[in-house]
Amino acid sequence: MAMTYPQQQDALNMTPASYYHVTGFVTEVIKVGPGHLCRVTVNHPSGNNGIVTLYDAITADPNRIIAVIDMGKAAPGSMEFSCDFLCGLTVTQTGDGGTGDITVVYA
C-alpha cells in the first residue's frame, strides 16, 4: 500500500528514538530539555506496590507529572503516549514492595 504525502513526510521527519531501561527503585533524569515521550513498555510488572512516575521536569516535581503507573496492576505491553515534554524527562520507581521492569522510549 502506497503512503500518502503526509505519511511520507512523517516518516522522513521522525527523530530516532532513544530508550531507558528501568529496574529497581530509581529517580533518574532521562533527558534534559524538550523532547517527545513515545511509549512506555511494561516488560515485567512488579506484582506488588511499585509505582512508576514520569515527570516533565529534571526533578521529581509533583506539579509536572506526565503519568503514574501502578506496577502491581499493570499488564505486560506498551502504552503509547506520543506527547511532548518541555523541561526534561524524569522517571521514578518507588513503593513498599518489589519493583517492575519497564522501558521508556523517547526522542
Coordinates of N, CA, C and O in Angstrom, one line a residue:
M1 N 0.8 -1.2 0.0 CA 0.0 0.0 0.0 C 0.9 1.2 0.0 O 1.8 1.4 0.8
A2 N 0.6 2.2 -0.9 CA 1.4 3.4 -1.0 C 1.1 4.3 0.1 O 0.0 4.4 0.6
M3 N 2.1 5.1 0.6 CA 1.9 6.1 1.6 C 1.4 7.4 1.0 O 1.9 7.7 -0.1
T4 N 0.6 8.1 1.7 CA 0.2 9.4 1.3 C 1.3 10.4 1.5 O 2.3 10.1 2.3
Y5 N 1.2 11.6 1.0 CA 2.3 12.6 1.1 C 2.5 12.9 2.6 O 3.7 12.9 3.1
P6 N 1.4 13.2 3.4 CA 1.7 13.4 4.8 C 2.4 12.3 5.6 O 3.2 12.5 6.4
Q7 N 2.0 11.0 5.2 CA 2.7 9.9 5.8 C 4.1 9.8 5.4 O 5.0 9.5 6.3
Q8 N 4.4 10.2 4.2 CA 5.8 10.2 3.8 C 6.6 11.2 4.5 O 7.7 11.0 4.9
Q9 N 6.0 12.4 4.7 CA 6.7 13.5 5.4 C 6.9 13.1 6.9 O 8.0 13.3 7.5
D10 N 5.9 12.4 7.5 CA 6.1 12.0 8.9 C 7.2 10.9 9.0 O 8.0 11.0 9.9
A11 N 7.3 10.0 8.0 CA 8.4 9.0 8.1 C 9.7 9.7 7.9 O 10.7 9.3 8.5
L12 N 9.8 10.7 7.1 CA 11.1 11.4 6.9 C 11.5 12.2 8.1 O 12.7 12.4 8.3
N13 N 10.5 12.8 8.8 CA 10.8 13.7 9.9 C 10.9 13.0 11.2 O 11.1 13.7 12.2
M14 N 10.8 11.7 11.3 CA 10.9 11.0 12.6 C 12.3 11.2 13.2 O 13.3 11.0 12.5
T15 N 12.3 11.6 14.4 CA 13.6 11.6 15.1 C 13.9 10.3 15.7 O 13.0 9.6 16.2
P16 N 15.1 9.8 15.5 CA 15.5 8.5 16.1 C 15.2 8.4 17.6 O 15.5 9.4 18.3
A17 N 14.6 7.4 18.0 CA 14.2 7.3 19.4 C 15.3 6.7 20.2 O 16.2 5.9 19.7
S18 N 15.3 7.1 21.5 CA 16.3 6.5 22.5 C 15.4 5.8 23.5 O 14.2 5.9 23.5
Y19 N 16.1 5.0 24.3 CA 15.3 4.3 25.4 C 16.1 4.2 26.7 O 17.3 4.4 26.7
Y20 N 15.3 4.0 27.8 CA 15.9 3.9 29.1 C 15.3 2.8 29.8 O 14.0 2.7 29.9
H21 N 16.0 1.8 30.2 CA 15.5 0.6 30.9 C 15.5 0.8 32.4 O 16.5 1.2 32.9
V22 N 14.4 0.6 33.0 CA 14.2 0.9 34.5 C 14.0 -0.5 35.2 O 13.0 -1.2 34.9
T23 N 14.8 -0.8 36.2 CA 14.6 -1.9 37.1 C 15.0 -1.4 38.5 O 16.0 -0.6 38.6
G24 N 14.4 -1.8 39.5 CA 14.7 -1.4 40.8 C 14.2 0.0 41.2 O 13.6 0.7 40.4
F25 N 14.4 0.4 42.4 CA 14.0 1.7 42.9 C 14.9 2.8 42.3 O 16.2 2.6 42.4
V26 N 14.4 3.8 41.7 CA 15.2 4.8 41.0 C 14.6 6.1 40.9 O 13.3 6.2 40.9
T27 N 15.4 7.2 40.9 CA 15.0 8.5 40.4 C 16.0 8.9 39.4 O 17.2 9.0 39.8
E28 N 15.7 9.0 38.2 CA 16.6 9.2 37.1 C 16.2 10.3 36.1 O 15.0 10.2 35.6
V29 N 17.0 11.3 35.9 CA 16.8 12.2 34.8 C 17.2 11.5 33.5 O 18.3 11.2 33.3
I30 N 16.2 11.3 32.6 CA 16.5 10.6 31.4 C 16.9 11.5 30.3 O 17.8 11.2 29.5
K31 N 16.3 12.7 30.3 CA 16.7 13.7 29.2 C 16.5 15.1 29.8 O 15.5 15.4 30.5
V32 N 17.4 16.0 29.5 CA 17.3 17.4 29.9 C 16.9 18.2 28.7 O 17.4 18.0 27.6
G33 N 15.9 19.0 28.9 CA 15.4 19.9 27.8 C 14.2 19.2 27.1 O 13.7 18.2 27.4
P34 N 13.7 19.9 26.0 CA 12.5 19.4 25.4 C 12.7 18.1 24.6 O 13.8 17.8 24.2
G35 N 11.6 17.4 24.5 CA 11.7 16.1 23.8 C 10.3 15.5 23.6 O 9.3 16.2 23.7
H36 N 10.2 14.3 23.3 CA 9.0 13.6 22.9 C 8.9 12.2 23.6 O 9.8 11.4 23.4
L37 N 7.9 12.0 24.4 CA 7.7 10.7 25.1 C 6.9 9.8 24.1 O 5.8 10.2 23.8
C38 N 7.5 8.8 23.6 CA 6.9 7.9 22.6 C 6.0 6.9 23.3 O 4.8 6.8 23.1
R39 N 6.6 6.0 24.2 CA 5.9 5.0 24.8 C 6.6 4.5 26.0 O 7.8 4.7 26.2
V40 N 5.8 3.8 26.9 CA 6.4 3.0 28.0 C 6.0 1.6 27.8 O 4.8 1.3 27.6
T41 N 7.0 0.7 27.9 CA 6.7 -0.7 27.8 C 6.9 -1.4 29.1 O 8.0 -1.2 29.7
V42 N 5.9 -2.1 29.6 CA 6.0 -2.8 30.8 C 6.5 -4.2 30.4 O 5.8 -5.0 29.8
N43 N 7.7 -4.5 30.8 CA 8.3 -5.8 30.4 C 7.9 -6.8 31.4 O 7.6 -8.0 31.1
H44 N 7.9 -6.4 32.7 CA 7.5 -7.4 33.8 C 6.9 -6.5 34.9 O 7.6 -5.8 35.6
P45 N 5.6 -6.7 35.2 CA 5.0 -5.9 36.3 C 5.6 -6.4 37.7 O 6.2 -7.5 37.7
S46 N 5.4 -5.7 38.7 CA 6.0 -6.0 40.0 C 5.3 -7.0 40.8 O 5.8 -7.8 41.6
G47 N 3.9 -7.0 40.6 CA 3.1 -7.9 41.5 C 3.0 -7.4 42.9 O 2.3 -8.0 43.7
N48 N 3.6 -6.3 43.2 CA 3.4 -5.6 44.5 C 3.0 -4.2 44.3 O 2.2 -3.9 43.4
N49 N 3.5 -3.3 45.2 CA 3.0 -2.0 45.2 C 4.0 -1.0 44.6 O 4.1 0.2 45.0
G50 N 4.7 -1.4 43.6 CA 5.6 -0.5 42.9 C 4.9 0.6 42.1 O 3.9 0.3 41.4
I51 N 5.4 1.8 42.1 CA 4.8 2.9 41.3 C 5.9 3.5 40.5 O 6.9 3.9 41.0
V52 N 5.6 3.6 39.2 CA 6.4 4.4 38.2 C 5.8 5.7 37.9 O 4.6 5.7 37.6
T53 N 6.5 6.8 38.1 CA 6.0 8.1 37.7 C 6.9 8.8 36.7 O 8.2 8.7 36.9
L54 N 6.3 9.4 35.7 CA 7.1 10.1 34.7 C 6.8 11.6 34.9 O 5.6 12.0 35.0
Y55 N 7.8 12.4 34.8 CA 7.7 13.9 35.0 C 8.2 14.7 33.8 O 9.2 14.3 33.2
D56 N 7.6 15.8 33.5 CA 8.1 16.8 32.6 C 8.9 17.8 33.4 O 8.5 18.9 33.7
A57 N 10.1 17.3 33.8 CA 10.9 18.1 34.8 C 12.3 17.4 34.8 O 12.4 16.3 34.4
I58 N 13.2 18.1 35.5 CA 14.5 17.5 35.7 C 14.7 17.1 37.2 O 15.8 16.8 37.7
T59 N 13.5 17.1 37.9 CA 13.4 16.6 39.3 C 12.1 15.9 39.3 O 11.3 15.9 38.4
A60 N 11.8 15.2 40.5 CA 10.5 14.6 40.7 C 9.6 15.6 41.2 O 9.1 15.6 42.3
D61 N 9.2 16.5 40.3 CA 8.3 17.7 40.7 C 6.8 17.2 40.6 O 6.3 16.9 39.6
P62 N 6.1 17.2 41.8 CA 4.8 16.7 41.8 C 3.8 17.6 41.0 O 2.6 17.2 40.7
N63 N 4.2 18.8 40.6 CA 3.4 19.7 39.8 C 3.5 19.4 38.3 O 2.9 20.1 37.5
R64 N 4.4 18.5 37.9 CA 4.7 18.3 36.5 C 4.7 16.8 36.1 O 5.5 16.3 35.3
I65 N 3.7 16.1 36.6 CA 3.5 14.7 36.4 C 2.9 14.4 35.0 O 1.9 15.0 34.7
I66 N 3.6 13.6 34.2 CA 3.0 13.1 32.9 C 2.1 11.9 33.2 O 1.0 11.8 32.7
A67 N 2.6 10.9 33.9 CA 1.8 9.7 34.2 C 2.3 9.0 35.4 O 3.4 9.1 35.9
V68 N 1.4 8.3 36.0 CA 1.6 7.4 37.2 C 1.2 6.0 36.8 O 0.0 5.8 36.4
I69 N 2.1 5.0 36.9 CA 1.7 3.6 36.5 C 1.9 2.8 37.8 O 2.9 2.7 38.4
D70 N 0.8 2.1 38.1 CA 0.8 1.2 39.3 C 1.3 -0.2 38.8 O 0.6 -0.9 38.1
M71 N 2.5 -0.5 39.1 CA 3.2 -1.7 38.6 C 2.5 -3.0 39.2 O 2.7 -4.1 38.6
G72 N 1.8 -2.9 40.3 CA 1.1 -4.0 40.8 C -0.1 -4.4 40.0 O -0.6 -5.5 40.1
K73 N -0.6 -3.5 39.2 CA -1.8 -3.7 38.4 C -1.6 -3.7 36.9 O -2.4 -4.0 36.1
A74 N -0.4 -3.3 36.6 CA 0.0 -3.2 35.1 C 0.1 -4.5 34.5 O 0.5 -5.5 35.1
A75 N -0.2 -4.6 33.2 CA 0.0 -5.8 32.5 C 1.1 -5.6 31.5 O 1.4 -4.5 31.1
P76 N 1.8 -6.7 31.1 CA 2.9 -6.5 30.2 C 2.4 -6.0 28.8 O 1.3 -6.3 28.4
G77 N 3.1 -5.1 28.2 CA 2.7 -4.5 27.0 C 3.1 -3.0 26.9 O 3.7 -2.5 27.9
S78 N 2.8 -2.4 25.8 CA 3.2 -1.0 25.6 C 2.1 0.0 25.8 O 0.9 -0.3 25.4
M79 N 2.4 1.1 26.3 CA 1.4 2.2 26.5 C 1.9 3.4 25.6 O 3.0 3.9 25.8
E80 N 1.2 3.7 24.6 CA 1.6 4.8 23.7 C 1.2 6.2 24.3 O 0.1 6.4 24.7
F81 N 2.2 7.1 24.4 CA 2.0 8.4 24.9 C 2.0 9.4 23.8 O 1.1 10.3 23.7
S82 N 3.0 9.4 23.0 CA 3.1 10.4 21.9 C 2.8 11.8 22.3 O 2.0 12.5 21.8
C83 N 3.6 12.2 23.4 CA 3.4 13.6 23.9 C 4.7 14.3 24.0 O 5.7 13.6 24.3
D84 N 4.7 15.6 23.9 CA 5.9 16.3 24.0 C 6.1 16.7 25.5 O 5.2 16.8 26.3
F85 N 7.4 16.9 25.9 CA 7.7 17.4 27.2 C 8.6 18.6 27.0 O 9.3 18.7 26.0
L86 N 8.6 19.6 27.9 CA 9.3 20.8 27.7 C 10.6 21.0 28.5 O 11.6 21.4 28.0
C87 N 10.5 20.6 29.8 CA 11.7 20.8 30.7 C 12.7 19.7 30.7 O 13.9 19.9 30.8
G88 N 12.2 18.5 30.5 CA 13.1 17.3 30.6 C 12.2 16.1 30.9 O 11.0 16.2 31.1
L89 N 12.8 14.9 31.0 CA 12.0 13.7 31.3 C 12.7 13.0 32.5 O 13.9 12.6 32.4
T90 N 12.0 12.9 33.6 CA 12.5 12.2 34.8 C 11.6 11.0 35.1 O 10.3 11.1 34.9
V91 N 12.1 9.9 35.5 CA 11.4 8.7 35.9 C 11.7 8.3 37.3 O 12.9 8.4 37.7
T92 N 10.7 7.9 38.1 CA 11.0 7.4 39.4 C 10.2 6.0 39.5 O 9.2 5.8 38.9
Q93 N 10.8 5.1 40.3 CA 10.1 3.9 40.7 C 10.2 3.8 42.2 O 11.4 3.7 42.7
T94 N 9.1 3.8 42.8 CA 9.1 3.8 44.3 C 8.0 2.7 44.7 O 7.4 2.1 43.9
G95 N 7.9 2.5 46.0 CA 6.9 1.6 46.6 C 7.5 0.9 47.8 O 8.6 1.0 48.2
D96 N 6.6 0.1 48.3 CA 6.9 -0.7 49.5 C 7.0 -2.2 49.2 O 7.1 -3.0 50.1
G97 N 7.0 -2.5 48.0 CA 7.2 -3.9 47.6 C 8.2 -4.1 46.6 O 9.2 -3.3 46.5
G98 N 8.1 -5.1 45.7 CA 9.1 -5.3 44.6 C 8.9 -4.2 43.5 O 7.9 -3.5 43.5
T99 N 9.8 -4.2 42.6 CA 9.8 -3.2 41.5 C 9.5 -3.9 40.2 O 9.7 -5.1 40.1
G100 N 9.0 -3.2 39.3 CA 8.7 -3.7 37.9 C 9.9 -3.5 37.0 O 10.9 -2.9 37.4
D101 N 9.7 -3.9 35.8 CA 10.8 -3.8 34.8 C 10.1 -3.1 33.6 O 9.2 -3.6 33.0
I102 N 10.5 -1.8 33.3 CA 9.9 -1.1 32.2 C 11.0 -0.5 31.2 O 12.2 -0.4 31.6
T103 N 10.6 -0.2 30.0 CA 11.5 0.6 29.1 C 10.7 1.8 28.7 O 9.6 1.7 28.2
V104 N 11.4 3.0 28.8 CA 10.8 4.3 28.4 C 11.5 4.6 27.1 O 12.7 4.7 26.9
V105 N 10.6 4.9 26.0 CA 11.1 5.2 24.7 C 10.8 6.7 24.5 O 9.6 7.1 24.6
Y106 N 11.8 7.5 24.1 CA 11.7 8.9 24.0 C 12.6 9.4 22.8 O 13.4 8.7 22.3
A107 N 12.3 10.7 22.4 CA 13.2 11.3 21.4 C 13.5 12.7 21.9 O 12.9 13.3 22.7

